[in-house]
mmCIF file of C-alpha atoms and ligand atoms in Angstrom:
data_model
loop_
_atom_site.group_PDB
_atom_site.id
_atom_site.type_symbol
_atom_site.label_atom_id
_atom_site.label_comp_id
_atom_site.label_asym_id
_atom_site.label_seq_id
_atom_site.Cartn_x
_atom_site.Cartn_y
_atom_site.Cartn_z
ATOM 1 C CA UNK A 558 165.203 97.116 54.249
ATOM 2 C CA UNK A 559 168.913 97.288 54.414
ATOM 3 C CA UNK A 560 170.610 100.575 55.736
ATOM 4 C CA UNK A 561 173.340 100.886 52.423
ATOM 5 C CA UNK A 562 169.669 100.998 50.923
ATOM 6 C CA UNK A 563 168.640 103.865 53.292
ATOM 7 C CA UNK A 564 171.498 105.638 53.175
ATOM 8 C CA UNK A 565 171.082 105.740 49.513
ATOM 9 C CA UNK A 566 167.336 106.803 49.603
ATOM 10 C CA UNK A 567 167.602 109.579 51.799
ATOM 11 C CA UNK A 568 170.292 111.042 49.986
ATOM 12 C CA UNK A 569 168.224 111.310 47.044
ATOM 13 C CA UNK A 570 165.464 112.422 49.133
ATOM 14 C CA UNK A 571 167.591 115.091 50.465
ATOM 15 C CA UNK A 572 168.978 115.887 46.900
ATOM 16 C CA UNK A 573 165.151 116.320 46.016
ATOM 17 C CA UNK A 574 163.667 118.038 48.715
ATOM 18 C CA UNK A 575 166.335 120.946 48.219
ATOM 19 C CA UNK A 576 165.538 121.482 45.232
ATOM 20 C CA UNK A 577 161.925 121.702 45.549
ATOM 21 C CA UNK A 578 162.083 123.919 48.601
ATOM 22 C CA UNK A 579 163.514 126.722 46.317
ATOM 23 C CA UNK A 580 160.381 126.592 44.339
ATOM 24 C CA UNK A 581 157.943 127.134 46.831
ATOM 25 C CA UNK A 582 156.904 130.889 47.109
ATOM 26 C CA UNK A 583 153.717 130.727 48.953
ATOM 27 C CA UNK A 584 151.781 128.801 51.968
ATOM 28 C CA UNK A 585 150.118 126.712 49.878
ATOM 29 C CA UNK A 586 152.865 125.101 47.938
ATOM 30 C CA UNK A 587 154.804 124.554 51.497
ATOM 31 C CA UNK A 588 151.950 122.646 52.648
ATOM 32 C CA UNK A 589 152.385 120.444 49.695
ATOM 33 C CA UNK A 590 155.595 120.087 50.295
ATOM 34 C CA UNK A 591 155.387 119.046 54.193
ATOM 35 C CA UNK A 592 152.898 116.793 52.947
ATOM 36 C CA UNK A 593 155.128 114.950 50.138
ATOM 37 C CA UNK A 594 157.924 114.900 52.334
ATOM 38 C CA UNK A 595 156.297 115.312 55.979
ATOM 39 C CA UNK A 596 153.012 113.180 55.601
ATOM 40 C CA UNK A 597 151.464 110.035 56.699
ATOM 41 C CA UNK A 598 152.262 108.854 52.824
ATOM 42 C CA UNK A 599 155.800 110.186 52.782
ATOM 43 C CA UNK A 600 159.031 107.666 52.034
ATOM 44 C CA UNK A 601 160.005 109.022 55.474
ATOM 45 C CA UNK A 602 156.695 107.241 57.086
ATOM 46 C CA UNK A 603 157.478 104.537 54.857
ATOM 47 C CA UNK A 604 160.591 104.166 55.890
ATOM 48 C CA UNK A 605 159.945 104.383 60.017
ATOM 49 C CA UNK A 606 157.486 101.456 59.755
ATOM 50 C CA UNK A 607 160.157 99.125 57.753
ATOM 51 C CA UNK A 608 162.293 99.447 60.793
ATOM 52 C CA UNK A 609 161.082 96.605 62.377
ATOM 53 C CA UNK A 610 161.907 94.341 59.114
ATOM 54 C CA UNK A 611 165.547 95.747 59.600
ATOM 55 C CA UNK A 612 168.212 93.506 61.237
ATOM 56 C CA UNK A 613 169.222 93.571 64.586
ATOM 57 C CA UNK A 614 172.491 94.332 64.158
ATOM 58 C CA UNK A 615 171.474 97.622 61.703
ATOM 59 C CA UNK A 616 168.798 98.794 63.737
ATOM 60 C CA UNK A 617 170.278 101.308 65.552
ATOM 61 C CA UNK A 618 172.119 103.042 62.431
ATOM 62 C CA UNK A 619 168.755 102.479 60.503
ATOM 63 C CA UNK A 620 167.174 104.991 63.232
ATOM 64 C CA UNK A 621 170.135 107.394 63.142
ATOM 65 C CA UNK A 622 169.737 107.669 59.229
ATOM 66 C CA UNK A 623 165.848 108.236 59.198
ATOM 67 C CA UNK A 624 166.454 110.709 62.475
ATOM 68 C CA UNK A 625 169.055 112.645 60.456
ATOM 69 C CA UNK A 626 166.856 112.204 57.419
ATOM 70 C CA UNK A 627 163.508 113.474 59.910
ATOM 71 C CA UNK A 628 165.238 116.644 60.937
ATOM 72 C CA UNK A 629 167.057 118.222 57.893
ATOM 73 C CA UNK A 630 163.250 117.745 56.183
ATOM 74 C CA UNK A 631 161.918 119.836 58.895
ATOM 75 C CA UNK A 632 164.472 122.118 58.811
ATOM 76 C CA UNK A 633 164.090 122.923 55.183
ATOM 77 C CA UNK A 634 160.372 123.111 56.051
ATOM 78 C CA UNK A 635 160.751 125.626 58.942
ATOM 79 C CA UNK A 636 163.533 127.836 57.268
ATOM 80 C CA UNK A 637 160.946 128.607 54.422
ATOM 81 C CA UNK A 638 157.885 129.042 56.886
ATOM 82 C CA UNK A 639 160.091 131.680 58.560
ATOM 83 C CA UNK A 640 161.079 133.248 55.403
ATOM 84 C CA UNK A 641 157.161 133.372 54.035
ATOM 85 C CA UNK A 642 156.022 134.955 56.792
ATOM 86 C CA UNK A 643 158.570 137.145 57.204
ATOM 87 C CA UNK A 644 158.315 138.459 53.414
ATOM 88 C CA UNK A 645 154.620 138.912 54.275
ATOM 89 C CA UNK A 646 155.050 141.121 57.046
ATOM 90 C CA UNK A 647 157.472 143.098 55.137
ATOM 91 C CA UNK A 648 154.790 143.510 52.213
ATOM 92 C CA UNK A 649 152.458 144.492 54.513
ATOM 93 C CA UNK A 650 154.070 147.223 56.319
ATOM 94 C CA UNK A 651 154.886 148.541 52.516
ATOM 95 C CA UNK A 652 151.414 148.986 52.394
ATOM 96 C CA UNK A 653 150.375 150.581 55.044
ATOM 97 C CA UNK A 654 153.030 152.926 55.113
ATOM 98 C CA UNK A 655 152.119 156.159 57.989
ATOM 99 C CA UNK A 656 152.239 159.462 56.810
ATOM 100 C CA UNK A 657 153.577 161.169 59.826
ATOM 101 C CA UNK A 658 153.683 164.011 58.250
ATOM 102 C CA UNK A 659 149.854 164.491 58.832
ATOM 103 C CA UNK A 660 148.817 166.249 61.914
ATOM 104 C CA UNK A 661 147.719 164.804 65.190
ATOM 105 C CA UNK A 662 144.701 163.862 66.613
ATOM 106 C CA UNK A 663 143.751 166.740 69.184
ATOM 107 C CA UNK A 664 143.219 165.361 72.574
ATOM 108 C CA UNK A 665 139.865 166.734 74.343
ATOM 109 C CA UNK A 666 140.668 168.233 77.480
ATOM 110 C CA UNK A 667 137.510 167.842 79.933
ATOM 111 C CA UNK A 668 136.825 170.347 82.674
ATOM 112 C CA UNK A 669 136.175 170.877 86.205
ATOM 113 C CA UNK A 670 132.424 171.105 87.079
ATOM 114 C CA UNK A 671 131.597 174.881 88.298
ATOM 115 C CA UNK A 672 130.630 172.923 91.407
ATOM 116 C CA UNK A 673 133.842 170.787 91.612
ATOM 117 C CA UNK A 674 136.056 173.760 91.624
ATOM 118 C CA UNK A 675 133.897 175.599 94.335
ATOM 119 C CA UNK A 676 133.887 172.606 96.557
ATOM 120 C CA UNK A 677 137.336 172.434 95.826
ATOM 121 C CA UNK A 678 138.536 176.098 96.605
ATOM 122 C CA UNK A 679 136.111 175.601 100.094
ATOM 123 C CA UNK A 680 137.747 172.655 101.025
ATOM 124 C CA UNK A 681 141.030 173.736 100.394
ATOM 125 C CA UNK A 682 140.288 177.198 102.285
ATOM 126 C CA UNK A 683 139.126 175.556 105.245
ATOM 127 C CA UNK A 684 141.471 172.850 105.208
ATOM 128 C CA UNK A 685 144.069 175.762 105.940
ATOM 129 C CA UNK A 686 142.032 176.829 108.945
ATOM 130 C CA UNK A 687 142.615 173.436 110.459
ATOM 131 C CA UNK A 688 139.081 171.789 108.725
ATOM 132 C CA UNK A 689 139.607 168.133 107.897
ATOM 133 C CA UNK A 690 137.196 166.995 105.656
ATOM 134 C CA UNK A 691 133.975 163.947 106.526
ATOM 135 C CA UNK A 692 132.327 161.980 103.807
ATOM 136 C CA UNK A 693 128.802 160.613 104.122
ATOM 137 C CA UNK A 694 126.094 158.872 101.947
ATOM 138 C CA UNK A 695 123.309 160.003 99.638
ATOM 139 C CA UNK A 696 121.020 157.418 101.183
ATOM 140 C CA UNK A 697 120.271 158.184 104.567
ATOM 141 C CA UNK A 698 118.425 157.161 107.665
ATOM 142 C CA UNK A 699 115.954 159.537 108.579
ATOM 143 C CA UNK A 700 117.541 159.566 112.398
ATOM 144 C CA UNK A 701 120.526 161.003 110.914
ATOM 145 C CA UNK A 702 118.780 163.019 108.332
ATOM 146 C CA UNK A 703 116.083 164.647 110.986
ATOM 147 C CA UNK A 704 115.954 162.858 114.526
ATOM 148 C CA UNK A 705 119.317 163.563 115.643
ATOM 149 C CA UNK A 706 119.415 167.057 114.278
ATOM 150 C CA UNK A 707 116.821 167.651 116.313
ATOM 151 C CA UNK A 708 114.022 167.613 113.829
ATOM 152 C CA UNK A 709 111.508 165.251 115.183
ATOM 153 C CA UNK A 710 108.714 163.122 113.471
ATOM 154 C CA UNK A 711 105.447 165.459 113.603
ATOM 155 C CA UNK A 712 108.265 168.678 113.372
ATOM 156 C CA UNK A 713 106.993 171.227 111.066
ATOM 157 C CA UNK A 714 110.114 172.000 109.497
ATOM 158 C CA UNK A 715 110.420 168.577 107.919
ATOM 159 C CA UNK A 716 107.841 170.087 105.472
ATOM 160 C CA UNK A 717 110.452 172.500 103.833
ATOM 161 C CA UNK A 718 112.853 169.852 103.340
ATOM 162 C CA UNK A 719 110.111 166.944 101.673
ATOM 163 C CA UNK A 720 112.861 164.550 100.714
ATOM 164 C CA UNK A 721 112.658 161.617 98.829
ATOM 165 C CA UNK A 722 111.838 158.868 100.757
ATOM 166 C CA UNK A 723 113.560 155.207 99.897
ATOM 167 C CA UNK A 724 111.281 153.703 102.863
ATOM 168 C CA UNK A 725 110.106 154.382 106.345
ATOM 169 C CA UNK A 726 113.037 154.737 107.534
ATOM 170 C CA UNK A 727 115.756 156.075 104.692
ATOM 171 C CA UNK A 728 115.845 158.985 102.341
ATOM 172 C CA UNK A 729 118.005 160.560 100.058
ATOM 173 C CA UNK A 730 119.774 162.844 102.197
ATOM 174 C CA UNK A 731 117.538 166.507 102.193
ATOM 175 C CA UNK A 732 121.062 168.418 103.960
ATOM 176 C CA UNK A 733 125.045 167.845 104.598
ATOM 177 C CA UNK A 734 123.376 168.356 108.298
ATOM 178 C CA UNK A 735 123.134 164.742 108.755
ATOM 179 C CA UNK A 736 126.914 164.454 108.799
ATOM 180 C CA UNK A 737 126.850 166.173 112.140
ATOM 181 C CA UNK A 738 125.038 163.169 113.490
ATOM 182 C CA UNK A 739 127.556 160.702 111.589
ATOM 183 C CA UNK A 740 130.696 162.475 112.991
ATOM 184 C CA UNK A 741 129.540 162.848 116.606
ATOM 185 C CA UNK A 742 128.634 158.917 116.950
ATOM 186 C CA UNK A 743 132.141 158.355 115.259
ATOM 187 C CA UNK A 744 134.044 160.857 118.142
ATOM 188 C CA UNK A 745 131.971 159.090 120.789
ATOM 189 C CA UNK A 746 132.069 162.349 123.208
ATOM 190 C CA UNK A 747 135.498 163.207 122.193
ATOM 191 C CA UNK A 748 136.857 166.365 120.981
ATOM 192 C CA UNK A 749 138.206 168.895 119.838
ATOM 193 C CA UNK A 750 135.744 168.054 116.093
ATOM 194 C CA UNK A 751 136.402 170.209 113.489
ATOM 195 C CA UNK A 752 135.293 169.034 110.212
ATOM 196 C CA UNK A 753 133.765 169.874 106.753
ATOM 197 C CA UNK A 754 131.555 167.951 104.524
ATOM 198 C CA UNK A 755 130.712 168.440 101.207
ATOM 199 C CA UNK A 756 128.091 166.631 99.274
ATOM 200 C CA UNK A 757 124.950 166.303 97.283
ATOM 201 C CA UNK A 758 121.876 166.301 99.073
ATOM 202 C CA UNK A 759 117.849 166.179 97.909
ATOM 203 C CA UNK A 760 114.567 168.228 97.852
ATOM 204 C CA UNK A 761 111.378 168.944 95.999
ATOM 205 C CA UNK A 762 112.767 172.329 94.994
ATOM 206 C CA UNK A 763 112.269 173.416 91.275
ATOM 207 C CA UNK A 764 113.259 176.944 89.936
ATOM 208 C CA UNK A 765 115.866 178.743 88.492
ATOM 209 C CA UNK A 766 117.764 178.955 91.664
ATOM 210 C CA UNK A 767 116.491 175.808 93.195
ATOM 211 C CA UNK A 768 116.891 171.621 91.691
ATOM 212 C CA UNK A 769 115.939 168.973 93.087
ATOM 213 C CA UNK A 770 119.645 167.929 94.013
ATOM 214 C CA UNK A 771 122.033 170.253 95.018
ATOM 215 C CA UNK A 772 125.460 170.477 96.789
ATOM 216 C CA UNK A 773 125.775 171.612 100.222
ATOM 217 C CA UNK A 774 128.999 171.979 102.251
ATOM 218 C CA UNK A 775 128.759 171.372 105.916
ATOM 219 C CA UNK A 776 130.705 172.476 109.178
ATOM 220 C CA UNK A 777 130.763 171.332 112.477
ATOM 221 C CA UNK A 778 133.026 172.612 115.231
ATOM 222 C CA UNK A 779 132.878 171.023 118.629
ATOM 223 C CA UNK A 780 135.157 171.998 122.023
ATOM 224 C CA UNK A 781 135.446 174.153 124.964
ATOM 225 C CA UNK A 782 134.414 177.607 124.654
ATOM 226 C CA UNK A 783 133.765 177.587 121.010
ATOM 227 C CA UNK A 784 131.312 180.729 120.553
ATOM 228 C CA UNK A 785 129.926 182.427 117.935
ATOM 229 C CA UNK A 786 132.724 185.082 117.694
ATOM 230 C CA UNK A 787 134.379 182.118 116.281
ATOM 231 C CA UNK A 788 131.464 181.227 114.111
ATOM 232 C CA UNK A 789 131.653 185.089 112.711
ATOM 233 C CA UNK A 790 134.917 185.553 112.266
ATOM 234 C CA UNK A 791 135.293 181.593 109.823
ATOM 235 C CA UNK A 792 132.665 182.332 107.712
ATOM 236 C CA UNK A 793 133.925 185.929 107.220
ATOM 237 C CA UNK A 794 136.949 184.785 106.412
ATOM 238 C CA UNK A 795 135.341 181.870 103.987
ATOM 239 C CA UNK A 796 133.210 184.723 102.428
ATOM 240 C CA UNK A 797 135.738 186.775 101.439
ATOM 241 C CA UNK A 798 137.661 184.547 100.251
ATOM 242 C CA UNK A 799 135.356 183.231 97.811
ATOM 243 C CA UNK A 800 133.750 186.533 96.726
ATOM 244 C CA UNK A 801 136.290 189.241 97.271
ATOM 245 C CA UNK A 802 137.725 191.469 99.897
ATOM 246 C CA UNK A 803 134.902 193.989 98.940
ATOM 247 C CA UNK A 804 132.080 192.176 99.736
ATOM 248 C CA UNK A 805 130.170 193.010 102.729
ATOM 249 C CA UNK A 806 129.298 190.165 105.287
ATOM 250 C CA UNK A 807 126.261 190.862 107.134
ATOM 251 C CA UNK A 808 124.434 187.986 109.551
ATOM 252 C CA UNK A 809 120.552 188.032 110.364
ATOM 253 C CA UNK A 810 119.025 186.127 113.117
ATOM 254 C CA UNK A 811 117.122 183.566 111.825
ATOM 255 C CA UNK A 812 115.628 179.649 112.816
ATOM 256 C CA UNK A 813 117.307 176.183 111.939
ATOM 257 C CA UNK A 814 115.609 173.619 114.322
ATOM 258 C CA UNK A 815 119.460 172.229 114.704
ATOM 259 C CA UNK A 816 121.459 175.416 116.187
ATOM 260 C CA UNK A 817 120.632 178.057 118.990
ATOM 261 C CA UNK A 818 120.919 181.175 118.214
ATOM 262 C CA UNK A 819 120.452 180.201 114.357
ATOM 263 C CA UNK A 820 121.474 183.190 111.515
ATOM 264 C CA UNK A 821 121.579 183.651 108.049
ATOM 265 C CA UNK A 822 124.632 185.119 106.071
ATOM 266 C CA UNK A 823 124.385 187.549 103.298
ATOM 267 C CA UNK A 824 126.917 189.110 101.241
ATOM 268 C CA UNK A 825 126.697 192.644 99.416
ATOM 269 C CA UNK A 826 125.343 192.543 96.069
ATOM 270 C CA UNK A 827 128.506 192.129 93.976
ATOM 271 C CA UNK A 828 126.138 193.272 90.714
ATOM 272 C CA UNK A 829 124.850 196.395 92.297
ATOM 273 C CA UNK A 830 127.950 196.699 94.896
ATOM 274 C CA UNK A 831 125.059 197.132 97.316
ATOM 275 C CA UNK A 832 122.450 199.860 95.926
ATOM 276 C CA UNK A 833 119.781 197.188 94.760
ATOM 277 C CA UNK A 834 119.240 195.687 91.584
ATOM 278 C CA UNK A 835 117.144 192.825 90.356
ATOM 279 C CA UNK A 836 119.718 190.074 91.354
ATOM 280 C CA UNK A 837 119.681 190.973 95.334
ATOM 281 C CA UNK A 838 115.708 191.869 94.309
ATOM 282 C CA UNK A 839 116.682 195.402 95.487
ATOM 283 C CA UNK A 840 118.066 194.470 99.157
ATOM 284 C CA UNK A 841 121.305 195.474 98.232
ATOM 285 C CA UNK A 842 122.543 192.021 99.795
ATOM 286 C CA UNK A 843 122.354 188.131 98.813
ATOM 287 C CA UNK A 844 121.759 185.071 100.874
ATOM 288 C CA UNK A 845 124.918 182.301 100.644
ATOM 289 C CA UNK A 846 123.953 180.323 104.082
ATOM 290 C CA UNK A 847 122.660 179.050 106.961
ATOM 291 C CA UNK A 848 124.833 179.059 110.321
ATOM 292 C CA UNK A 849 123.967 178.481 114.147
ATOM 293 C CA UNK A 850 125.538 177.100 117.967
ATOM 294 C CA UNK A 851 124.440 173.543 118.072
ATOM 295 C CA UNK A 852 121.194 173.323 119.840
ATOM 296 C CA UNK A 853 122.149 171.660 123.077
ATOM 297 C CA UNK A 854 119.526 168.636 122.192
ATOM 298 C CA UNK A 855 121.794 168.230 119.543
ATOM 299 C CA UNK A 856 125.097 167.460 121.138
ATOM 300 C CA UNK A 857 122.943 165.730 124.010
ATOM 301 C CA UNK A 858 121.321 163.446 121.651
ATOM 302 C CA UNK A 859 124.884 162.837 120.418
ATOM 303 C CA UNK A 860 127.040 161.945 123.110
ATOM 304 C CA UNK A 861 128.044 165.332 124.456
ATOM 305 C CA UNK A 862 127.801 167.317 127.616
ATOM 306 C CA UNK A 863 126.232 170.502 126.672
ATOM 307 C CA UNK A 864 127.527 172.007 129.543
ATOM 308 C CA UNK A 865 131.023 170.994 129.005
ATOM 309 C CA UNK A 866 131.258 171.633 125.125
ATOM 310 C CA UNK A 867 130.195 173.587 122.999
ATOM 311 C CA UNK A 868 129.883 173.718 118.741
ATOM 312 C CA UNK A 869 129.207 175.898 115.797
ATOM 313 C CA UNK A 870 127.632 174.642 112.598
ATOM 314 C CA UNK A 871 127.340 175.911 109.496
ATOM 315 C CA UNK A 872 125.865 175.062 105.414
ATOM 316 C CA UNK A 873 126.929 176.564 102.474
ATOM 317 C CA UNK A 874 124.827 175.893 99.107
ATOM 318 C CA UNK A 875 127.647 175.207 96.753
ATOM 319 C CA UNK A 876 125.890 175.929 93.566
ATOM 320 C CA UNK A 877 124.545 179.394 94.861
ATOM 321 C CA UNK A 878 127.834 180.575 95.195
ATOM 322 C CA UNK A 879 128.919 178.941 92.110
ATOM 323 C CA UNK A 880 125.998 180.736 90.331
ATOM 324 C CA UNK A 881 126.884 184.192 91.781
ATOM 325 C CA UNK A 882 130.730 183.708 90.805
ATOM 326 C CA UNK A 883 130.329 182.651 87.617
ATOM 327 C CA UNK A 884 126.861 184.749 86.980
ATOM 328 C CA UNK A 885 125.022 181.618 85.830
ATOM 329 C CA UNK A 886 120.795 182.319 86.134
ATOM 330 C CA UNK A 887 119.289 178.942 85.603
ATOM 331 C CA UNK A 888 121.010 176.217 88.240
ATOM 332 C CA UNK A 889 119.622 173.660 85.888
ATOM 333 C CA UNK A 890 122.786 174.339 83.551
ATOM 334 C CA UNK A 891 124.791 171.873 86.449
ATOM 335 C CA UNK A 892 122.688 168.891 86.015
ATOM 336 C CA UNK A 893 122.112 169.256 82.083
ATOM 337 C CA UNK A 894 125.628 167.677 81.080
ATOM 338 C CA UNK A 895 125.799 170.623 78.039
ATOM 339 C CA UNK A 896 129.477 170.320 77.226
ATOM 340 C CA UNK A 897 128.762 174.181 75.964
ATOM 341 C CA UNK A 898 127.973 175.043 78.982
ATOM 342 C CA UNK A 899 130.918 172.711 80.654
ATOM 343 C CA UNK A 900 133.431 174.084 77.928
ATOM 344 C CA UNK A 901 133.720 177.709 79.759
ATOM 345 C CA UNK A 902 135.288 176.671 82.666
ATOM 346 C CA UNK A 903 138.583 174.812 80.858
ATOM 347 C CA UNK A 904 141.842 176.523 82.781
ATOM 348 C CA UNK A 905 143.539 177.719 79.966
HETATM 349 N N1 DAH B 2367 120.812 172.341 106.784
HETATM 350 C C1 DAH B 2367 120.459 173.686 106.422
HETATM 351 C C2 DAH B 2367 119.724 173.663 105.102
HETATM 352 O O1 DAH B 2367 119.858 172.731 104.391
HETATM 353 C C3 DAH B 2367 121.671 174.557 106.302
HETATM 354 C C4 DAH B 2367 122.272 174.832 107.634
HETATM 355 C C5 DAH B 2367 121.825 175.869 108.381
HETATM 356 C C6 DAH B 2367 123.230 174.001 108.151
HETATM 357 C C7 DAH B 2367 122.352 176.150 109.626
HETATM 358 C C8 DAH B 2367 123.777 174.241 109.407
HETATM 359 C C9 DAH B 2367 123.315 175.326 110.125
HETATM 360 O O2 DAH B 2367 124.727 173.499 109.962
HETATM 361 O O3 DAH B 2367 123.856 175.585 111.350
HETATM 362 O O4 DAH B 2367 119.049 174.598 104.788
#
């Protein structure tokens, strides 16, 4: 093929393809025309495999032509893909057209367990007294859980707290006492230890007051001449704080195989202000926790010197004083996941 002849051609093909690129309107027509003027049957194909029948001397101009030729096709091609697709968008956003003048989607606001915000106002409280606060697991050994707080194998206190046994030798933690083991291995014989823990813990316990899990918040304080004046005067503070200035704190001797001397705490009756009702079951006062000085076997057991140090310990049931707060009767209400029930404790 001669190049005059080329030059000719494409011309016309150019004159051609022009004026059939202004009749296509949609994808399929475009298609044809790639294919008619793109394709493995196009004069363009035809043309590129004639180049080796062209003479030396042409060659190179031949090429230029059919490059020239090549590249204004496919620009005519892409200039109309662009515009297609751009015309389509545009239709489409004409048809789904937002109404922003209709209102909003309300977002749901979720809410702070009862428990959560307890756990957080102790924390917080004791944090202020100089508390820093210990994490431990669910799934605990029974050394931590009972040996090393002094509750031995055949001890008959184990049978209050009949946990939930993973094996032999684990259980789902029955108290936040365990944590007292934990934090006294981690100090290795070191002090001053002054730490809280709160956490969910495990017993066969089922009542309206009592579940089968639980929260518990735990304190240990370990140093020189720490004595139960101390003990007193933190968990009259905590007590207070949580219920009121007007609530009475009174402590009872009591037994915890872990602490020696061991009390209980009560608080007046904030339903009765003291007189008896059926809430304090006419005592006039209402049990919120458990308190002691570490039982020297204890610290021993732990890595202290009994005779140099001495600790307080105390555990709070988190739902009991979430219950008397908020005047909730059936403790099963935290574990039921009744966004009702959840609902009332949004902060407005
Ligand atoms: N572990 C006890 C319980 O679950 C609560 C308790 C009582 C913890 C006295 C203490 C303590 O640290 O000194 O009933």
């Amino acid at each position: 093929m001669k190049l005059s002849d080329l030059k000719e051609e494409s011309s016309k093909i150019i004159d051609e393809a022009s004026k059939e690129i202004n009749n296509v309107n949609e994808t399929a027509s475009l298609n044809e025309f790639k294919n008619k003027f793109l394709g493995k049957k196009s004069s363009l194909t035809d043309f590129y495999s004639k180049m080796k029948e062209v003479i030396a001397s042409e060659r190179k101009d031949f090429g230029l032509v059919l490059t020239s030729l090549r590249d204004k096709l496919n620009s005519l091609y892409d200039e109309k893909e662009k515009k297609l697709k751009e015309e389509k968008l545009k239709k489409k956003m004409l048809a789904e057209k937002v109404d922003i003048t209709l209102p909003g989607r309300d977002m749901l606001l979720g809410s702070k367990h009862p428990n959560e915000i307890i756990i957080d106002d102790i924390t917080s409280y004791l944090m202020s007294l100089g508390f820093s606060v210990e994490e431990g697991p669910e799934v605990e050994s029974d050394l931590n859980n009972f040996e090393l707080v002094n509750i031995p194998k055949d001890h008959p206190s184990r049978d209050m707290q009949d946990s939930f046994s993973i094996n032999e030798n684990t259980v789902l933690r029955s108290h936040t006492s365990c944590i007292q083991a934990r934090v006294m291995k981690k100090m290795n014989g070191t002090y001053p230890v002054k730490i809280i823990c709160p956490g969910k813990v495990y017993r066969r316990d089922n009542d309206a007051t009592h579940s089968h899990e639980f929260f518990q918040c735990e304190g240990l304080v370990i140093g020189e001449h720490v004595t139960m004046s101390h003990l007193l005067e933190t968990l009259t503070l905590l007590l207070k704080h949580l219920f009121g200035e007007k609530r009475e704190v009174r402590f009872r001797p009591s037994y915890f195989p872990f602490t020696e001397p061991s009390i209980e705490v009560d608080i007046s009756c904030a339903e009765c202000n003291g007189k008896g009702c059926n809430l304090c079951k006419h005592t006039g006062f209402i049990e919120v926790l458990g308190a002691g000085m570490v039982h020297p076997n204890v610290l021993r057991m732990n890595g202290y010197d009994d005779k140099k140090v001495s600790a307080y310990a105390f555990g709070i049931g988190i739902d009991r004083v979430a219950m008397l707060k908020y005047k909730i009767e059936d403790i099963k209400n935290f574990y039921t996941g009744d966004i009702n029930f959840l609902k009332q404790f949004v902060k407005e």
